[in-house]
mmCIF file of C-alpha atoms in Angstrom:
data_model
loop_
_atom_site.group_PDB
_atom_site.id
_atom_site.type_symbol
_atom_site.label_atom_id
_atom_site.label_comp_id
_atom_site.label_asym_id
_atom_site.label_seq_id
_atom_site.Cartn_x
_atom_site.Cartn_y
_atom_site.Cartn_z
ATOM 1 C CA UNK E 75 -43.405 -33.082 -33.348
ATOM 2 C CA UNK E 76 -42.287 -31.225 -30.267
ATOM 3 C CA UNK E 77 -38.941 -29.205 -30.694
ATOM 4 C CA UNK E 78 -37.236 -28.656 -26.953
ATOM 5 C CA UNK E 79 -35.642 -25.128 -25.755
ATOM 6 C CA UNK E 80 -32.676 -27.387 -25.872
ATOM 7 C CA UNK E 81 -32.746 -28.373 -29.388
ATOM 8 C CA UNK E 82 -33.813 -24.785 -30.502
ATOM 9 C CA UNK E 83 -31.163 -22.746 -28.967
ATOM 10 C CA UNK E 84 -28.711 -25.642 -30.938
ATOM 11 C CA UNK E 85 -30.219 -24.604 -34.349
ATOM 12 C CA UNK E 86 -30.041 -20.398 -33.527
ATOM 13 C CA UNK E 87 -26.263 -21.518 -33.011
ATOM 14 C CA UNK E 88 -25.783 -23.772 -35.968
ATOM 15 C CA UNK E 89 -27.702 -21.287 -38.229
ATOM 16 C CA UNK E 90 -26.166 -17.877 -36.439
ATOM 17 C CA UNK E 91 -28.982 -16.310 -35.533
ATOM 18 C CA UNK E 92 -32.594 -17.051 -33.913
ATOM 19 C CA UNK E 93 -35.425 -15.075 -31.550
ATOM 20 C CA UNK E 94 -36.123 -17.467 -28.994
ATOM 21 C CA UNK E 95 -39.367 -15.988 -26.796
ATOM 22 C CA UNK E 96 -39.026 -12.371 -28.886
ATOM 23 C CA UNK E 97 -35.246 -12.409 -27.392
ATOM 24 C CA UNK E 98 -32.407 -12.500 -30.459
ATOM 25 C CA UNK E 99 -29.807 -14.935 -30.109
ATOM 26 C CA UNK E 100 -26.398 -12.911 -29.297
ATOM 27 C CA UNK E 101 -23.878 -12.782 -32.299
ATOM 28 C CA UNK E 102 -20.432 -13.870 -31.785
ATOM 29 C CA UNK E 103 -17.427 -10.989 -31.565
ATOM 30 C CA UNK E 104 -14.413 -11.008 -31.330
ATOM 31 C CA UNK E 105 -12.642 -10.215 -28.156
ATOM 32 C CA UNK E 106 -9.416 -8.722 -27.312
ATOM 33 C CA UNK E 107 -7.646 -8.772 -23.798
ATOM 34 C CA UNK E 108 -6.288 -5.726 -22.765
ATOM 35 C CA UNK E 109 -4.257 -5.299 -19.203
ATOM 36 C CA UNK E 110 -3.805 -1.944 -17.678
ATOM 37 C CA UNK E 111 -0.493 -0.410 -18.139
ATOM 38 C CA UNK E 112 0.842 -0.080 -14.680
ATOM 39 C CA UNK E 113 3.572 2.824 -16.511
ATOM 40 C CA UNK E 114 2.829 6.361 -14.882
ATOM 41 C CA UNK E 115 5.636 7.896 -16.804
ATOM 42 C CA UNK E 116 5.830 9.918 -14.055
ATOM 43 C CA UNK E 117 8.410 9.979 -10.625
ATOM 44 C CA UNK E 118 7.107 8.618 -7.484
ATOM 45 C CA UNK E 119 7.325 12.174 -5.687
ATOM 46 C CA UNK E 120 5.291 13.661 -9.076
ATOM 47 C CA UNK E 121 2.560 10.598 -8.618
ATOM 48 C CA UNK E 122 2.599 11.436 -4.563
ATOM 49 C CA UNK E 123 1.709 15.060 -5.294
ATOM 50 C CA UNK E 124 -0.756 14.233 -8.732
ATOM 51 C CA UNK E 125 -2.836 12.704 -5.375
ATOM 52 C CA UNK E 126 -3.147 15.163 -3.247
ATOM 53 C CA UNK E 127 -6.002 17.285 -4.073
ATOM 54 C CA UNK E 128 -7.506 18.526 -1.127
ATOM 55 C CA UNK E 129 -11.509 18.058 -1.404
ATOM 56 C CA UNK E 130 -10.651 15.627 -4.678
ATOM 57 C CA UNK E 131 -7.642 13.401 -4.143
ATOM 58 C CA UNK E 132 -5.750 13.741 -1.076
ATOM 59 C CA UNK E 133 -4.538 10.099 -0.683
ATOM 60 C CA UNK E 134 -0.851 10.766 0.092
ATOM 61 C CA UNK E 135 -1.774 14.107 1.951
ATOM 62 C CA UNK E 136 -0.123 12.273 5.408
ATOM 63 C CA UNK E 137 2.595 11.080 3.782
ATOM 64 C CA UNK E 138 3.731 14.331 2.067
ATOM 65 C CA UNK E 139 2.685 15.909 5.533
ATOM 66 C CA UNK E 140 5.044 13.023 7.530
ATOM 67 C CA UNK E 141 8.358 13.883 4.321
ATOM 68 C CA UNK E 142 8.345 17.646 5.012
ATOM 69 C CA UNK E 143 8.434 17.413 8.547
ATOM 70 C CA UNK E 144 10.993 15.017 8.913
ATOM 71 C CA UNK E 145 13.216 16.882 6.277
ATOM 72 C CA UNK E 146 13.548 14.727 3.656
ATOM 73 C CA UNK E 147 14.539 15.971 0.388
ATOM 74 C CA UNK E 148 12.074 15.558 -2.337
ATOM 75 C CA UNK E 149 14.798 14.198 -4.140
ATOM 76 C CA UNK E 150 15.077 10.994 -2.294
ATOM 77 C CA UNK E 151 11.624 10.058 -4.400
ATOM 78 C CA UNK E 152 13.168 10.650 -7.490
ATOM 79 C CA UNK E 153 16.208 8.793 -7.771
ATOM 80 C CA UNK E 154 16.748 5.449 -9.576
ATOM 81 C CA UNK E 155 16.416 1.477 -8.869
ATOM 82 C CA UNK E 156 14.694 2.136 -6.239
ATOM 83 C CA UNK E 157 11.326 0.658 -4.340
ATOM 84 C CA UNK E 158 9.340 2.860 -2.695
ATOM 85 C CA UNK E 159 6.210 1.816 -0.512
ATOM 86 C CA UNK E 160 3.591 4.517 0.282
ATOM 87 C CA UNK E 161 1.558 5.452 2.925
ATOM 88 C CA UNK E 162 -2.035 5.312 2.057
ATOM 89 C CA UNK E 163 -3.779 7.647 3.828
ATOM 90 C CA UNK E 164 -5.231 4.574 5.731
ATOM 91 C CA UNK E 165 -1.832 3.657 7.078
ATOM 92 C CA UNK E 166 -1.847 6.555 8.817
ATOM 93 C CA UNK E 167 -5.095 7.694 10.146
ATOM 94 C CA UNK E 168 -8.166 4.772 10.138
ATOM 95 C CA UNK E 169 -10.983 5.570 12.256
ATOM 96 C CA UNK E 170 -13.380 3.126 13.018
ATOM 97 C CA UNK E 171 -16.229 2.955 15.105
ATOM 98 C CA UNK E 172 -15.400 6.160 16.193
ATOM 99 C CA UNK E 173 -12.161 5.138 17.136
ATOM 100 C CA UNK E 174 -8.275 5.277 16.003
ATOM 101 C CA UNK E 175 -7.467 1.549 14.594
ATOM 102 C CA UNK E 176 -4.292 0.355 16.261
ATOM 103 C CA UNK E 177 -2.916 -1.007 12.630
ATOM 104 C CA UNK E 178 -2.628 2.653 11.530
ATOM 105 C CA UNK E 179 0.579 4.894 12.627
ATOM 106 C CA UNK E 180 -1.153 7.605 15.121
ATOM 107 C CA UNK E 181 -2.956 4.561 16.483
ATOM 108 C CA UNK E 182 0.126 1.943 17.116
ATOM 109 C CA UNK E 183 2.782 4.425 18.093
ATOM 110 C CA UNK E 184 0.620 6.088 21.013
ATOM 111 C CA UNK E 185 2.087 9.595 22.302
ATOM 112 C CA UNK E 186 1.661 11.005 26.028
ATOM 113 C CA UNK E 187 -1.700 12.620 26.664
ATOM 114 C CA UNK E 188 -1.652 16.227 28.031
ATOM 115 C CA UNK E 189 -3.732 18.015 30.047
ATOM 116 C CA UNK E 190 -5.394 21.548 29.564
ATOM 117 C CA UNK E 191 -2.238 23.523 30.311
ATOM 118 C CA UNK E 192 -0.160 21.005 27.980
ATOM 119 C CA UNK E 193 1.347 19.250 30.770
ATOM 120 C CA UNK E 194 2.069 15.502 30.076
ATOM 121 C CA UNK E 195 -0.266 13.136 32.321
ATOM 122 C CA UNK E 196 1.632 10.334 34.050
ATOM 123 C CA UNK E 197 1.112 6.927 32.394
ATOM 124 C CA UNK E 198 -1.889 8.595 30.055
ATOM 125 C CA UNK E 199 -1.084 7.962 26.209
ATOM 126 C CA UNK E 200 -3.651 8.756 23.099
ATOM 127 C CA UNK E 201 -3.834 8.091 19.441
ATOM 128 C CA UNK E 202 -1.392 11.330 17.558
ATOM 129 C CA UNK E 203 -3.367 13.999 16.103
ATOM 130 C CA UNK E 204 -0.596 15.140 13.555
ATOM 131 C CA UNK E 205 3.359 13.740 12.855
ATOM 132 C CA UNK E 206 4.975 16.590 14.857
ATOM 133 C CA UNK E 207 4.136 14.602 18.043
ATOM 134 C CA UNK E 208 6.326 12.530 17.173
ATOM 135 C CA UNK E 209 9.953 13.237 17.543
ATOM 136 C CA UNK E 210 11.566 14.314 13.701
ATOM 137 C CA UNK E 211 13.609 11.299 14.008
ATOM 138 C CA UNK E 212 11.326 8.787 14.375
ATOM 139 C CA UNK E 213 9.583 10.296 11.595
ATOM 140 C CA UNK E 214 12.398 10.321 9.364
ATOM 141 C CA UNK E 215 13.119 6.649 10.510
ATOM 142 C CA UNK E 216 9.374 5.544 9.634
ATOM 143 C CA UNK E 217 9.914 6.980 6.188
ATOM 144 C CA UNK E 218 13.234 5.466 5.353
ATOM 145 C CA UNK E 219 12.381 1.775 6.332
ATOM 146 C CA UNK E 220 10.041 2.387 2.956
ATOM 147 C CA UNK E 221 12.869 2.929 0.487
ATOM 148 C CA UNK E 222 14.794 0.215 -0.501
ATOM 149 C CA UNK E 223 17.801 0.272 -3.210
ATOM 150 C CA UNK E 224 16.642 -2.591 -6.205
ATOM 151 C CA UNK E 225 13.444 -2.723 -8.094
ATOM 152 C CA UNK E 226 11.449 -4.971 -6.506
ATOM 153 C CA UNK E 227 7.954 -5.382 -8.214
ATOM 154 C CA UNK E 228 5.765 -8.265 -9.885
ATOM 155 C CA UNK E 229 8.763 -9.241 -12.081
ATOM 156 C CA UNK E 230 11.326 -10.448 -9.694
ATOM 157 C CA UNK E 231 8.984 -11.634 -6.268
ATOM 158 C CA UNK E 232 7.911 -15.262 -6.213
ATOM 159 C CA UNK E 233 6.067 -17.000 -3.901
ATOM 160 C CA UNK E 234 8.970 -17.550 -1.419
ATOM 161 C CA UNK E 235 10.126 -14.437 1.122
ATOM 162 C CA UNK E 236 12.602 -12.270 -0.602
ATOM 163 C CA UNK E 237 14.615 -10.722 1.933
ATOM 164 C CA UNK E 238 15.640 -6.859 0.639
ATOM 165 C CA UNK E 239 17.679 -3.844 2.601
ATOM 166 C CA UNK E 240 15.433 -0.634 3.523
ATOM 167 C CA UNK E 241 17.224 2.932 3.288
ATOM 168 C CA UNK E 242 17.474 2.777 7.182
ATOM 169 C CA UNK E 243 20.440 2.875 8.294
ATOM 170 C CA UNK E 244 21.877 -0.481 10.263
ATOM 171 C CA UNK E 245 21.432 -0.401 14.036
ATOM 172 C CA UNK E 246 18.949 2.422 14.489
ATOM 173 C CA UNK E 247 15.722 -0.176 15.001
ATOM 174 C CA UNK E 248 16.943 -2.125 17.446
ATOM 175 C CA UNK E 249 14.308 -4.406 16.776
ATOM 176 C CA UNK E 250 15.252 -4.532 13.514
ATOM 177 C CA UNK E 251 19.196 -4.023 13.423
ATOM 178 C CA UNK E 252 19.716 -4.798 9.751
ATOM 179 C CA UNK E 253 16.841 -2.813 8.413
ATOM 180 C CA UNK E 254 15.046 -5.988 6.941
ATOM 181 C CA UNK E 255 11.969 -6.534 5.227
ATOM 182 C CA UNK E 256 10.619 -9.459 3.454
ATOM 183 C CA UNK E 257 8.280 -9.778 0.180
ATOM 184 C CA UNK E 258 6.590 -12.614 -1.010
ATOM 185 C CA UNK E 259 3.488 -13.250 -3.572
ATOM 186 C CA UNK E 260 0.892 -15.069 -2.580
ATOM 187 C CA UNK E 261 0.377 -18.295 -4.892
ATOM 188 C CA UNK E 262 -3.273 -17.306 -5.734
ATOM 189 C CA UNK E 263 -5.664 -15.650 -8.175
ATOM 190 C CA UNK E 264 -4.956 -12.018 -6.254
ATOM 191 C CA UNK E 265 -1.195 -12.337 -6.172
ATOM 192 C CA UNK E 266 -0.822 -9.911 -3.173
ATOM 193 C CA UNK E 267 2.329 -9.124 -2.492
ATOM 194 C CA UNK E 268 2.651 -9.507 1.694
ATOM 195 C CA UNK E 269 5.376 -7.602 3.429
ATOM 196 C CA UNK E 270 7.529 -9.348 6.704
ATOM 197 C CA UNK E 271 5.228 -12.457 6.633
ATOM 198 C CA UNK E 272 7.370 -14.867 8.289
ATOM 199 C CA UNK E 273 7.242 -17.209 10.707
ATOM 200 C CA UNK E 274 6.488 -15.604 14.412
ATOM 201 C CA UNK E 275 5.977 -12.418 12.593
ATOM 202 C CA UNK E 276 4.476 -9.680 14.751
ATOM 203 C CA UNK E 277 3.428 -7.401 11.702
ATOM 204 C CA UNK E 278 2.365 -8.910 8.448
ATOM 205 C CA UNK E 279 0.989 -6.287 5.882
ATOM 206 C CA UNK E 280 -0.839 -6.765 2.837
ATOM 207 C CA UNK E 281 0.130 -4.473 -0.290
ATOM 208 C CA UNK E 282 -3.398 -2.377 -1.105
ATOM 209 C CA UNK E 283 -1.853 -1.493 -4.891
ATOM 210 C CA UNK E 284 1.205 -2.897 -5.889
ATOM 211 C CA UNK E 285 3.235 -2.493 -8.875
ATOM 212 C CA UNK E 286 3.100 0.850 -9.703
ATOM 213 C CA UNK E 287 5.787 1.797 -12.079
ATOM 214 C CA UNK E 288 7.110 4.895 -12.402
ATOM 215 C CA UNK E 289 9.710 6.091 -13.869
ATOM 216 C CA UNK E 290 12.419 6.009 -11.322
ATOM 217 C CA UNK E 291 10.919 2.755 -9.873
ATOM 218 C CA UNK E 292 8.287 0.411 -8.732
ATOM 219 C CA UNK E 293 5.569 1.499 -5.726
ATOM 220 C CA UNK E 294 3.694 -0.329 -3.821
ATOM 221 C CA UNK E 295 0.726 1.710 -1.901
ATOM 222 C CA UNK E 296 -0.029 0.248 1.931
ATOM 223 C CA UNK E 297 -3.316 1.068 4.018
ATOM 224 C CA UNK E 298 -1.495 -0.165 7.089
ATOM 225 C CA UNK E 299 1.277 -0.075 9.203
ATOM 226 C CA UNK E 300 4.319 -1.592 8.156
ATOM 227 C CA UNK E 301 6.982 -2.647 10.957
ATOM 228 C CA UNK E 302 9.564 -5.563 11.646
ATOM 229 C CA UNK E 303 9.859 -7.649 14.498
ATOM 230 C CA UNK E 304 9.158 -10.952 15.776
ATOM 231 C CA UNK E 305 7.377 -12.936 18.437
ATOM 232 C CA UNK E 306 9.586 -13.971 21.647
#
């Protein structure tokens, strides 16, 4: 009587163990789930400078670059309830094909070009080479529109836009007068949390890590630019 592969592999299961073609049947284990623990116990500025290792780690190196220039107190990233979204060192320098991406900072918000004296060419504008040239403001600005009072992480953002309050103060964008920004998850297997993605949106941005918890409040790290305004 011929026995099938089929009805074989049925009695190694049945009986708990077999060698099918000098191969052993695998024996059944137990398994237990584990999920990360997204806890750093650890404040966001203390996570911001844990990466930034020059030559190791240096994935927040712009953004602690972009905070001291502007002259924003270290403690700002250590108070409570609040959400913080950081700049990836992607958000603000990408480089591809050999050129600055227009979704990072230096590449959206062009400065003048200069000549070899330092004298500004007429209508001539170039991807920034560092913050400072940028006005201190703007800086500063850039960096409070990512603080936001409220923890907003995985536990409280559904599907539909939540609309939150950024640290930036009322009437300074003008584009942007009530210092807006919208979250929502997307209804899918990688439950990204997208930032401003509205209708007529002109900047939707996709969170690279999000719910970082630390312990003054949640983080979410972006590898692009993030900005408010919409289509005319």
């Amino acid at each position: 009587m011929k026995i099938s592969k089929m009805m074989i592999l049925f009695l190694c299961s049945a009986l708990g163990s077999c060698t099918l073609a000098g191969l052993d049947a695998q024996e059944s284990w137990d398994f237990t789930p584990h999920v990360a623990d997204a806890h750093t116990f650890k404040s966001t500025w203390q996570f911001m400078n844990d990466r930034n290792k020059p030559g190791q780690d240096s994935v927040f190196n712009f953004m602690l670059q972009a905070i001291a220039y502007a002259g924003i107190d270290s403690s700002e990233y250590t108070k409570q309830g609040r959400t913080y979204f950081l700049l990836h060192r992607d958000a603000v320098l990408r480089i591809d094909k050999k050129k600055v991406t227009i979704d990072c900072y230096w590449g959206k918000y062009l400065v003048p070009d200069r000549d070899s004296t330092g004298k500004i060419i007429p209508g001539k504008f170039r991807a920034a080479k560092s913050w400072d040239e940028y006005p201190k403001q703007f800086v500063k600005n850039t960096l409070l529109y990512l603080m936001a009072d409220g923890e907003h992480t995985f536990g409280n953002i559904g599907p539909e836009n939540d609309t939150i309050y950024a640290l930036l103060p009322p009437g300074v964008d003008s584009l942007n007068p009530k210092s807006m920004m919208t979250l929502r998850l997307t209804n899918d297997r990688a439950s990204t949390i997208k930032i401003n993605d509205f209708l007529n949106s002109v900047t939707v941005t996709n969170v690279r890590t999000a719910g970082i918890l630390n312990t003054n409040g949640p983080a979410h790290v972006v590898d692009r630019v993030v900005s408010y305004g919409v289509k005319p």
